[in-house]
């Protein structure tokens, strides 16, 4: 006898086809869609609401660490990009180029005209245009540190786009700072990495491994790049954000100099750091289940949805009045310093239909209210972290008081579940290339995307050796900040090695 | 004996050279600067902080009126723009056009390559790309109204740029809505105009005249355009925002159709409305004085600045401790639902220097603290609405309690002053072209920018007659919503006319 599979909302399931499951979750939750402009997405209200919450939380953290927001031009003159050789090499293949500034009709067709003397690049990142201002703003050590951030759209032409994860245009914040000393700049780089860790783990409930990128994976022009690596449910790695120590590279290329206390002219040290709308993709892939999205309460556009169930039209008024009473109970409670967001779904649709919709949208708590609940002065409460079926009767008297704790529990559960999943799929003690290959070989040939997970191994830091991984479509994700310090054999060269590295397939 | 002019911070004064005064105020307040990209500006922290406050206040109002935020692509395919004939004609001359998607080195020079099959326009406004989605999202009357908004950057190539007022790239919000009926769409257009009035008058303290644009001044493709017209201190008009009733024009061009209650297919009615970073320019020109910026408390990045005066280093600790005590007193008070923002300026500079800096930056209230104030348990308080000299002694005991009211008073004073100025310079009873010409002729040939102000006159609505104004560099700013209904003679044609119109020079 085969076990009957319980019906779930998303087809296919994660097991059946993870990449397609991802697309279907986004569609079922009505978060975003592909636009007619190749590689660019339309972020719909439910998806954008999540971004607004990520943004406002991170923005506060960025300000609390002393940074101020600014806005720099969308366009970068081609010559600016050329100033830092590694930088332009890194971005030249994915630049949207503006060459004309008007349209003219010719033979009944509109054609670009007004050719620009110098083409403009739509910013792929803003080090060069911001650095130009920095070179004028910074004169003396008294002007330092200079700590700024901007929220902006950027464009990196993408040949294989994937909604939220890889889009030609995406939204992000980019921090840019200038310092008088190497030490201070390095501290800043790590401080912002820690801010991102808090955002990822405590707000998005995604556990991260903090680490440094190997030379081959550095930001073009950086001296060192730090990263947050996240494990998705297909065990692949997602880079969740990066923080770059740029040394004096950009300062030299752009003339960011300051006079020190003794009057001597010195090049400054700069940093830059950013996270993007890609985090939404990470959140989907980390927490989603076969019923759709599961949004951590701290970023949910609506934390609680009340679904009035009205069996007869004449009961509508009474049920809606009770729903309003329930809403007031909850709204008076706070969660992370803000009133809890509650929505009463009054649309003229069946209760069951609405219920499934909010399951798929991943709202943390659903509350059903019908005539029988009014009689017993209680509600039926369903937690998204407990699947789609389980409901629990809660008396109205205690409801308000338990809600903040409930949201906290759900937030924590998502994090703990993701962390347990990751721990289960990090393999230690892989010491040879053969063992590595074995770990990443799919056990089921029908499901090539299901493989081992992360490998924690030793590496000799030989830059040439990284290329051995190309053929297996693996990369060194990072050298974790937290190192064991033990000695061992380099998994790529067999040489003596001390450094721990994470090796994985990645997005 | 000539009267000695009091020294003020900005050279030239408004009287001496208004356009140059405007540039100098922006510079003195460190708000923004021109970038190396022609027509694009860099918005610095003090300017951007004002935009953040405008944005968060307006965003809340937009959400409270039922709209949800979304994000659409930066790029618009050329063919989309062509769908609405008047629309493309209106924007063709100012479009940034992306024609290539990569750069390649050739003879040591980077050149654009990877030509796009279809050029992409950097959005000058998003009706066409959003309308494309609307045509897929809207199926039935149940999907309506559809109410969305986005905060974005847009580009309209500008040959004579002017910071905040006219820049090739600017920041704005654009609302786009779809309705089942003409009436509902018209109501929406006026509802959002009223939201903008509240923003302008109650938040930015700028009095506005609400009205409809004449045919010659409509948004390309709109059936009617409503505007907020503001008077600047050089008596010229600034259009502060617009709200467009688009009728079925865009719906027909893009196929936005819905099935009604009886199943019949109908074209929908759409609206769009926006305000931009131009509002910051309006705020500067409406409230600034010869000492620089004056920011209404509701949008000030810092509402109160405490300036510790430390005559001897050994007093530093005591003065700073007192400053902190004063800050705590104030911060516990609320202003429009938010804690009052207080900043202690601890920089190592002379008190006088710091004081002037905050005067020029337009911070609403400055509080000076020195050893003598500590002795008397009081502070010296200076209000920006009372020039730069007047100070008042306030005991610490009463300080916290008076602050919210003080900010309210300053907010109100700015509005009342601007309103009185405007009333003084609106001329009624101008009935002939000669009188109109006379009114706009500078009385002093050395100061051509100082002219009459606004004229409230009668107009026959003959569209051809508007052109008569071109030669005087005047325009009909609007037909005010509030009409007298009296009969009179058209100022342009001499015919009988009923409509009141505002005629002015404008930005």
Coordinates of N, CA and C in Angstrom, one line a residue, chain A residues 33-37 40-46 48-49 52 55 59 63 68-78 80-82 88 91-104 108-113 116 119-123 129 132-133 136-137 142-143 148 151 153 155 157 159 169 171 302 348-349, chain B residues 33-37 40-46 48-49 52 55 59 63 68-78 80-82 88 91-104 108-113 116 119-123 129 132-133 136-137 142-143 148 151 153 155 157 159 169 171 302 348-349:
Chain A
X33 N 6.6 39.6 -11.3 CA 6.5 38.9 -12.6 C 7.6 39.4 -13.5
X34 N 7.8 38.6 -14.6 CA 8.8 39.1 -15.6 C 8.1 40.2 -16.4
X35 N 8.9 41.2 -16.8 CA 8.3 42.3 -17.6 C 8.6 42.1 -19.0
X36 N 8.0 42.9 -19.9 CA 8.4 42.7 -21.3 C 9.8 43.2 -21.6
X37 N 10.4 43.9 -20.7 CA 11.8 44.3 -20.9 C 12.7 43.1 -20.4
X40 N 14.2 42.3 -16.8 CA 13.7 43.2 -15.8 C 12.4 42.7 -15.2
X41 N 12.2 42.9 -13.9 CA 11.0 42.4 -13.3 C 10.0 43.5 -12.9
X42 N 8.8 43.1 -12.7 CA 7.8 44.0 -12.1 C 7.6 43.5 -10.7
X43 N 7.8 44.3 -9.7 CA 7.6 43.8 -8.3 C 6.2 44.3 -7.9
X44 N 5.4 43.4 -7.6 CA 4.0 43.6 -7.3 C 3.8 43.9 -5.8
X45 N 2.7 44.4 -5.4 CA 2.5 44.9 -4.0 C 3.0 43.9 -2.9
X46 N 2.7 42.6 -3.0 CA 3.1 41.7 -2.0 C 4.6 41.5 -1.9
X48 N 6.8 43.8 -3.1 CA 7.4 45.1 -2.7 C 7.2 45.5 -1.3
X49 N 6.1 45.0 -0.7 CA 5.9 45.2 0.8 C 7.0 44.5 1.6
X52 N 10.0 46.8 1.2 CA 9.8 48.0 2.1 C 10.2 47.7 3.5
X55 N 13.9 47.2 3.8 CA 14.6 48.5 3.6 C 14.5 49.4 4.8
X59 N 17.7 50.3 6.8 CA 18.0 51.8 6.8 C 18.2 52.3 8.2
X63 N 21.7 53.9 9.6 CA 21.8 55.3 10.2 C 22.3 55.2 11.6
X68 N 24.9 58.5 6.5 CA 23.8 59.3 6.1 C 23.4 59.0 4.6
X69 N 22.2 59.1 4.3 CA 21.7 58.8 3.0 C 21.9 60.0 2.0
X70 N 22.2 59.6 0.8 CA 22.5 60.6 -0.3 C 21.9 60.0 -1.6
X71 N 22.0 60.8 -2.7 CA 21.6 60.3 -4.0 C 22.5 60.8 -5.1
X72 N 23.1 59.8 -5.8 CA 24.0 60.1 -6.9 C 23.4 59.8 -8.2
X73 N 23.9 60.4 -9.3 CA 23.3 60.1 -10.6 C 23.3 58.7 -11.1
X74 N 22.2 58.4 -11.8 CA 22.0 57.1 -12.4 C 23.1 56.8 -13.5
X75 N 23.5 57.9 -14.1 CA 24.5 57.7 -15.2 C 25.9 57.9 -14.8
X76 N 26.8 57.1 -15.4 CA 28.2 57.3 -15.2 C 29.0 57.5 -16.5
X77 N 29.7 58.5 -16.6 CA 30.5 58.7 -17.9 C 31.4 57.6 -18.1
X78 N 31.5 57.1 -19.4 CA 32.3 56.0 -19.7 C 33.8 56.2 -19.2
X80 N 34.8 57.6 -16.6 CA 34.9 57.3 -15.1 C 35.2 55.8 -14.8
X81 N 34.4 55.0 -15.6 CA 34.5 53.6 -15.4 C 35.9 53.1 -15.7
X82 N 36.5 53.7 -16.6 CA 37.8 53.3 -17.1 C 39.0 53.5 -16.1
X88 N 36.6 48.2 -14.4 CA 35.9 48.2 -15.7 C 35.9 46.8 -16.4
X91 N 32.9 44.9 -15.1 CA 31.6 45.2 -15.5 C 31.3 45.5 -17.0
X92 N 32.4 45.5 -17.8 CA 32.2 45.9 -19.2 C 31.2 45.0 -20.0
X93 N 31.2 43.8 -19.6 CA 30.3 42.8 -20.3 C 28.9 42.9 -20.0
X94 N 28.5 43.7 -19.0 CA 27.1 43.8 -18.6 C 26.5 45.2 -18.4
X95 N 27.0 46.1 -19.3 CA 26.7 47.5 -19.1 C 25.6 47.9 -20.1
X96 N 24.5 48.6 -19.5 CA 23.6 49.2 -20.4 C 24.1 50.6 -20.8
X97 N 24.2 50.9 -22.1 CA 24.9 52.1 -22.6 C 23.9 53.1 -23.2
X98 N 23.9 54.3 -22.7 CA 23.1 55.4 -23.2 C 23.9 56.1 -24.2
X99 N 23.5 56.2 -25.5 CA 24.3 56.8 -26.5 C 23.6 58.0 -27.2
X100 N 22.3 58.2 -27.0 CA 21.5 59.3 -27.6 C 20.6 59.9 -26.6
X101 N 20.2 61.2 -26.8 CA 19.4 61.9 -25.9 C 18.0 62.4 -26.5
X102 N 17.7 61.9 -27.7 CA 16.4 62.2 -28.2 C 15.9 61.2 -29.3
X103 N 14.7 61.3 -29.6 CA 14.1 60.5 -30.7 C 13.6 61.4 -31.8
X104 N 13.7 60.9 -33.0 CA 13.2 61.7 -34.1 C 12.5 60.8 -35.1
X108 N 8.5 57.7 -40.9 CA 7.4 57.1 -40.1 C 7.9 56.2 -39.0
X109 N 9.2 56.2 -38.7 CA 9.7 55.4 -37.6 C 10.5 56.3 -36.7
X110 N 10.4 56.0 -35.4 CA 11.2 56.8 -34.4 C 12.6 56.2 -34.3
X111 N 13.6 57.1 -34.5 CA 15.0 56.6 -34.3 C 15.7 57.5 -33.3
X112 N 16.7 56.9 -32.6 CA 17.5 57.6 -31.7 C 18.3 58.7 -32.4
X113 N 18.4 59.9 -31.8 CA 19.2 60.9 -32.4 C 19.8 61.8 -31.2
X116 N 25.4 61.4 -27.9 CA 26.2 62.0 -26.9 C 27.7 62.0 -27.2
X119 N 29.5 58.4 -24.3 CA 28.4 57.5 -23.9 C 28.3 57.5 -22.3
X120 N 27.1 57.2 -21.8 CA 26.9 57.1 -20.4 C 26.5 55.7 -20.1
X121 N 27.0 55.2 -19.0 CA 26.7 53.9 -18.5 C 25.6 54.0 -17.4
X122 N 24.6 53.2 -17.5 CA 23.6 53.1 -16.4 C 24.3 52.4 -15.3
X123 N 24.4 53.0 -14.1 CA 25.3 52.5 -13.0 C 25.1 51.0 -12.8
X129 N 31.4 57.1 -9.7 CA 30.8 58.4 -9.7 C 30.8 59.0 -8.3
X132 N 34.3 60.3 -7.4 CA 34.6 61.6 -8.0 C 34.2 62.7 -7.1
X133 N 33.0 62.6 -6.4 CA 32.6 63.6 -5.4 C 33.5 63.5 -4.2
X136 N 36.5 65.6 -4.2 CA 36.4 67.0 -4.0 C 36.0 67.3 -2.5
X137 N 35.2 66.3 -1.9 CA 34.7 66.5 -0.6 C 35.8 66.4 0.5
X142 N 40.2 66.0 9.0 CA 39.0 66.4 9.8 C 37.7 66.0 9.0
X143 N 37.8 65.8 7.7 CA 36.6 65.4 6.9 C 36.3 63.9 7.0
X148 N 28.6 57.4 3.9 CA 27.3 57.6 3.2 C 26.7 56.3 2.6
X151 N 20.1 54.3 -1.5 CA 19.1 53.3 -2.0 C 18.9 53.6 -3.4
X153 N 18.4 52.0 -7.8 CA 18.3 50.9 -8.8 C 19.7 50.8 -9.6
X155 N 21.9 48.5 -12.8 CA 21.7 47.6 -14.0 C 22.9 46.9 -14.3
X157 N 23.6 43.9 -17.1 CA 22.9 43.2 -18.2 C 23.0 41.7 -17.9
X159 N 22.1 37.7 -19.0 CA 21.7 36.9 -20.1 C 20.8 35.8 -19.7
X169 N 17.9 44.7 -14.0 CA 17.8 45.8 -13.1 C 17.4 45.3 -11.7
X171 N 17.1 46.4 -7.3 CA 17.1 47.5 -6.3 C 18.1 47.1 -5.2
X302 N 1.7 41.9 5.8 CA 0.7 41.8 6.8 C 1.0 40.7 7.7
X348 N -15.5 39.5 -1.3 CA -16.7 38.6 -1.5 C -16.3 37.3 -2.2
X349 N -15.6 36.5 -1.4 CA -15.2 35.1 -1.9 C -15.4 34.1 -0.8
Chain B
X33 N 24.7 69.4 -5.2 CA 25.6 70.0 -6.1 C 25.4 69.4 -7.5
X34 N 25.9 70.2 -8.5 CA 25.9 69.6 -9.8 C 26.9 68.5 -9.9
X35 N 26.5 67.5 -10.7 CA 27.5 66.3 -10.9 C 28.2 66.5 -12.2
X36 N 29.2 65.7 -12.4 CA 29.9 65.8 -13.7 C 29.1 65.3 -14.9
X37 N 27.9 64.6 -14.6 CA 27.0 64.2 -15.6 C 26.0 65.3 -15.9
X40 N 22.5 66.3 -14.2 CA 22.2 65.4 -13.1 C 22.8 66.0 -11.8
X41 N 22.1 65.8 -10.7 CA 22.6 66.4 -9.4 C 23.0 65.3 -8.5
X42 N 23.9 65.7 -7.5 CA 24.2 64.9 -6.4 C 23.4 65.5 -5.2
X43 N 22.5 64.7 -4.6 CA 21.8 65.2 -3.4 C 22.6 64.8 -2.2
X44 N 23.0 65.8 -1.4 CA 23.9 65.5 -0.2 C 23.0 65.3 1.0
X45 N 23.6 64.8 2.1 CA 22.7 64.4 3.2 C 21.7 65.4 3.7
X46 N 22.0 66.7 3.7 CA 21.1 67.7 4.2 C 19.9 67.8 3.3
X48 N 19.0 65.4 1.1 CA 18.3 64.1 1.0 C 17.4 63.9 2.2
X49 N 17.9 64.4 3.4 CA 17.1 64.2 4.6 C 15.7 64.9 4.4
X52 N 13.7 62.6 2.3 CA 13.2 61.5 3.1 C 12.0 61.8 3.9
X55 N 9.0 62.2 1.6 CA 8.7 60.9 1.1 C 7.9 60.1 2.1
X59 N 4.2 59.2 1.5 CA 3.9 57.7 1.3 C 2.8 57.2 2.2
X63 N -0.8 55.6 1.0 CA -1.2 54.3 1.5 C -2.6 54.5 2.2
X68 N -1.2 50.9 -3.2 CA -0.1 50.1 -2.8 C 1.2 50.4 -3.6
X69 N 2.3 50.2 -3.0 CA 3.6 50.5 -3.7 C 4.0 49.3 -4.5
X70 N 4.6 49.6 -5.7 CA 5.1 48.6 -6.6 C 6.4 49.1 -7.2
X71 N 7.1 48.3 -8.0 CA 8.2 48.8 -8.8 C 8.2 48.2 -10.2
X72 N 8.3 49.1 -11.1 CA 8.3 48.7 -12.6 C 9.7 49.1 -13.2
X73 N 10.0 48.4 -14.3 CA 11.3 48.6 -14.9 C 11.7 50.0 -15.2
X74 N 13.0 50.3 -15.1 CA 13.6 51.6 -15.5 C 13.5 51.8 -17.0
X75 N 13.5 50.7 -17.8 CA 13.6 50.8 -19.2 C 12.2 50.6 -19.9
X76 N 12.0 51.3 -20.9 CA 10.7 51.2 -21.7 C 11.1 50.9 -23.1
X77 N 10.6 49.8 -23.7 CA 10.8 49.6 -25.1 C 10.3 50.7 -26.0
X78 N 11.1 51.1 -27.0 CA 10.7 52.2 -27.8 C 9.3 52.1 -28.4
X80 N 6.7 50.7 -27.1 CA 5.7 51.0 -26.1 C 5.3 52.5 -26.1
X81 N 6.4 53.3 -26.2 CA 6.2 54.8 -26.1 C 5.4 55.2 -27.3
X82 N 5.5 54.5 -28.4 CA 4.9 55.0 -29.7 C 3.4 54.7 -29.7
X88 N 4.1 60.2 -27.0 CA 5.5 60.1 -27.5 C 6.0 61.4 -28.0
X91 N 7.4 63.5 -25.2 CA 8.6 63.1 -24.6 C 9.8 62.8 -25.5
X92 N 9.5 62.7 -26.8 CA 10.6 62.3 -27.8 C 11.8 63.2 -27.7
X93 N 11.6 64.5 -27.4 CA 12.8 65.4 -27.5 C 13.7 65.3 -26.3
X94 N 13.3 64.5 -25.3 CA 14.1 64.6 -24.0 C 14.3 63.2 -23.5
X95 N 14.5 62.2 -24.4 CA 14.7 60.8 -23.9 C 16.1 60.3 -23.9
X96 N 16.6 59.7 -22.8 CA 17.8 59.1 -22.8 C 17.6 57.7 -23.4
X97 N 18.4 57.3 -24.5 CA 18.2 56.1 -25.2 C 19.3 55.1 -25.0
X98 N 19.0 53.9 -24.5 CA 20.0 52.8 -24.4 C 20.0 52.0 -25.7
X99 N 21.1 51.9 -26.3 CA 21.2 51.2 -27.6 C 22.1 50.0 -27.5
X100 N 23.0 49.9 -26.5 CA 23.9 48.8 -26.5 C 24.0 48.2 -25.0
X101 N 24.4 46.9 -24.9 CA 24.4 46.3 -23.6 C 25.8 45.8 -23.2
X102 N 26.8 46.2 -23.8 CA 28.2 45.9 -23.3 C 29.2 46.8 -23.9
X103 N 30.4 46.8 -23.3 CA 31.6 47.6 -23.8 C 32.7 46.6 -24.2
X104 N 33.4 47.1 -25.2 CA 34.5 46.2 -25.7 C 35.7 47.1 -26.0
X108 N 42.6 50.1 -27.8 CA 42.9 50.7 -26.5 C 41.8 51.6 -26.0
X109 N 40.6 51.6 -26.7 CA 39.5 52.4 -26.3 C 38.3 51.6 -26.1
X110 N 37.5 51.9 -25.0 CA 36.3 51.2 -24.8 C 35.2 51.7 -25.7
X111 N 34.5 50.8 -26.4 CA 33.4 51.3 -27.2 C 32.1 50.4 -27.0
X112 N 30.9 51.1 -27.1 CA 29.7 50.3 -26.9 C 29.6 49.2 -27.9
X113 N 29.1 48.1 -27.5 CA 28.8 47.0 -28.4 C 27.6 46.2 -27.9
X116 N 21.3 46.6 -29.2 CA 19.9 46.0 -28.9 C 19.1 46.0 -30.1
X119 N 15.8 49.7 -29.3 CA 16.3 50.6 -28.3 C 15.4 50.7 -27.1
X120 N 16.0 50.9 -25.9 CA 15.2 51.1 -24.7 C 15.3 52.6 -24.2
X121 N 14.2 53.1 -23.8 CA 14.2 54.5 -23.3 C 14.2 54.4 -21.8
X122 N 15.1 55.3 -21.2 CA 15.1 55.4 -19.7 C 13.8 56.1 -19.4
X123 N 13.0 55.5 -18.5 CA 11.6 56.1 -18.3 C 11.6 57.6 -18.0
X129 N 4.7 51.6 -19.7 CA 5.2 50.2 -19.2 C 4.2 49.7 -18.2
X132 N 1.0 48.4 -19.8 CA 1.2 47.1 -20.4 C 0.8 46.0 -19.3
X133 N 1.2 46.2 -18.1 CA 0.9 45.2 -17.1 C -0.6 45.3 -16.8
X136 N -2.9 43.3 -18.7 CA -3.0 41.8 -18.3 C -3.6 41.6 -16.9
X137 N -3.4 42.6 -16.0 CA -3.9 42.4 -14.7 C -5.5 42.6 -14.6
X142 N -14.4 43.3 -11.1 CA -14.0 43.0 -9.7 C -12.5 43.3 -9.5
X143 N -11.7 43.5 -10.5 CA -10.3 43.8 -10.3 C -10.1 45.3 -10.1
X148 N -2.2 51.9 -7.7 CA -0.8 51.7 -7.3 C 0.1 52.9 -7.4
X151 N 7.8 54.8 -6.2 CA 8.9 55.8 -5.9 C 10.0 55.5 -6.8
X153 N 13.3 56.9 -9.9 CA 14.0 58.0 -10.6 C 13.5 58.0 -12.1
X155 N 14.1 60.1 -16.1 CA 15.0 61.0 -16.8 C 14.3 61.7 -18.0
X157 N 15.7 64.5 -20.6 CA 16.9 65.2 -20.9 C 16.7 66.8 -20.9
X159 N 18.2 70.6 -21.3 CA 19.2 71.5 -21.9 C 19.6 72.6 -21.0
X169 N 17.9 63.9 -14.5 CA 17.3 62.9 -13.6 C 16.7 63.5 -12.4
X171 N 14.0 62.5 -8.8 CA 13.3 61.5 -8.0 C 11.8 61.9 -7.9
X302 N 16.9 67.8 11.0 CA 17.0 67.9 12.4 C 16.2 69.1 12.8
X348 N 34.6 70.2 17.0 CA 35.6 71.1 17.6 C 35.7 72.4 16.8
X349 N 34.7 73.3 16.9 CA 34.8 74.5 16.2 C 34.2 75.6 17.1

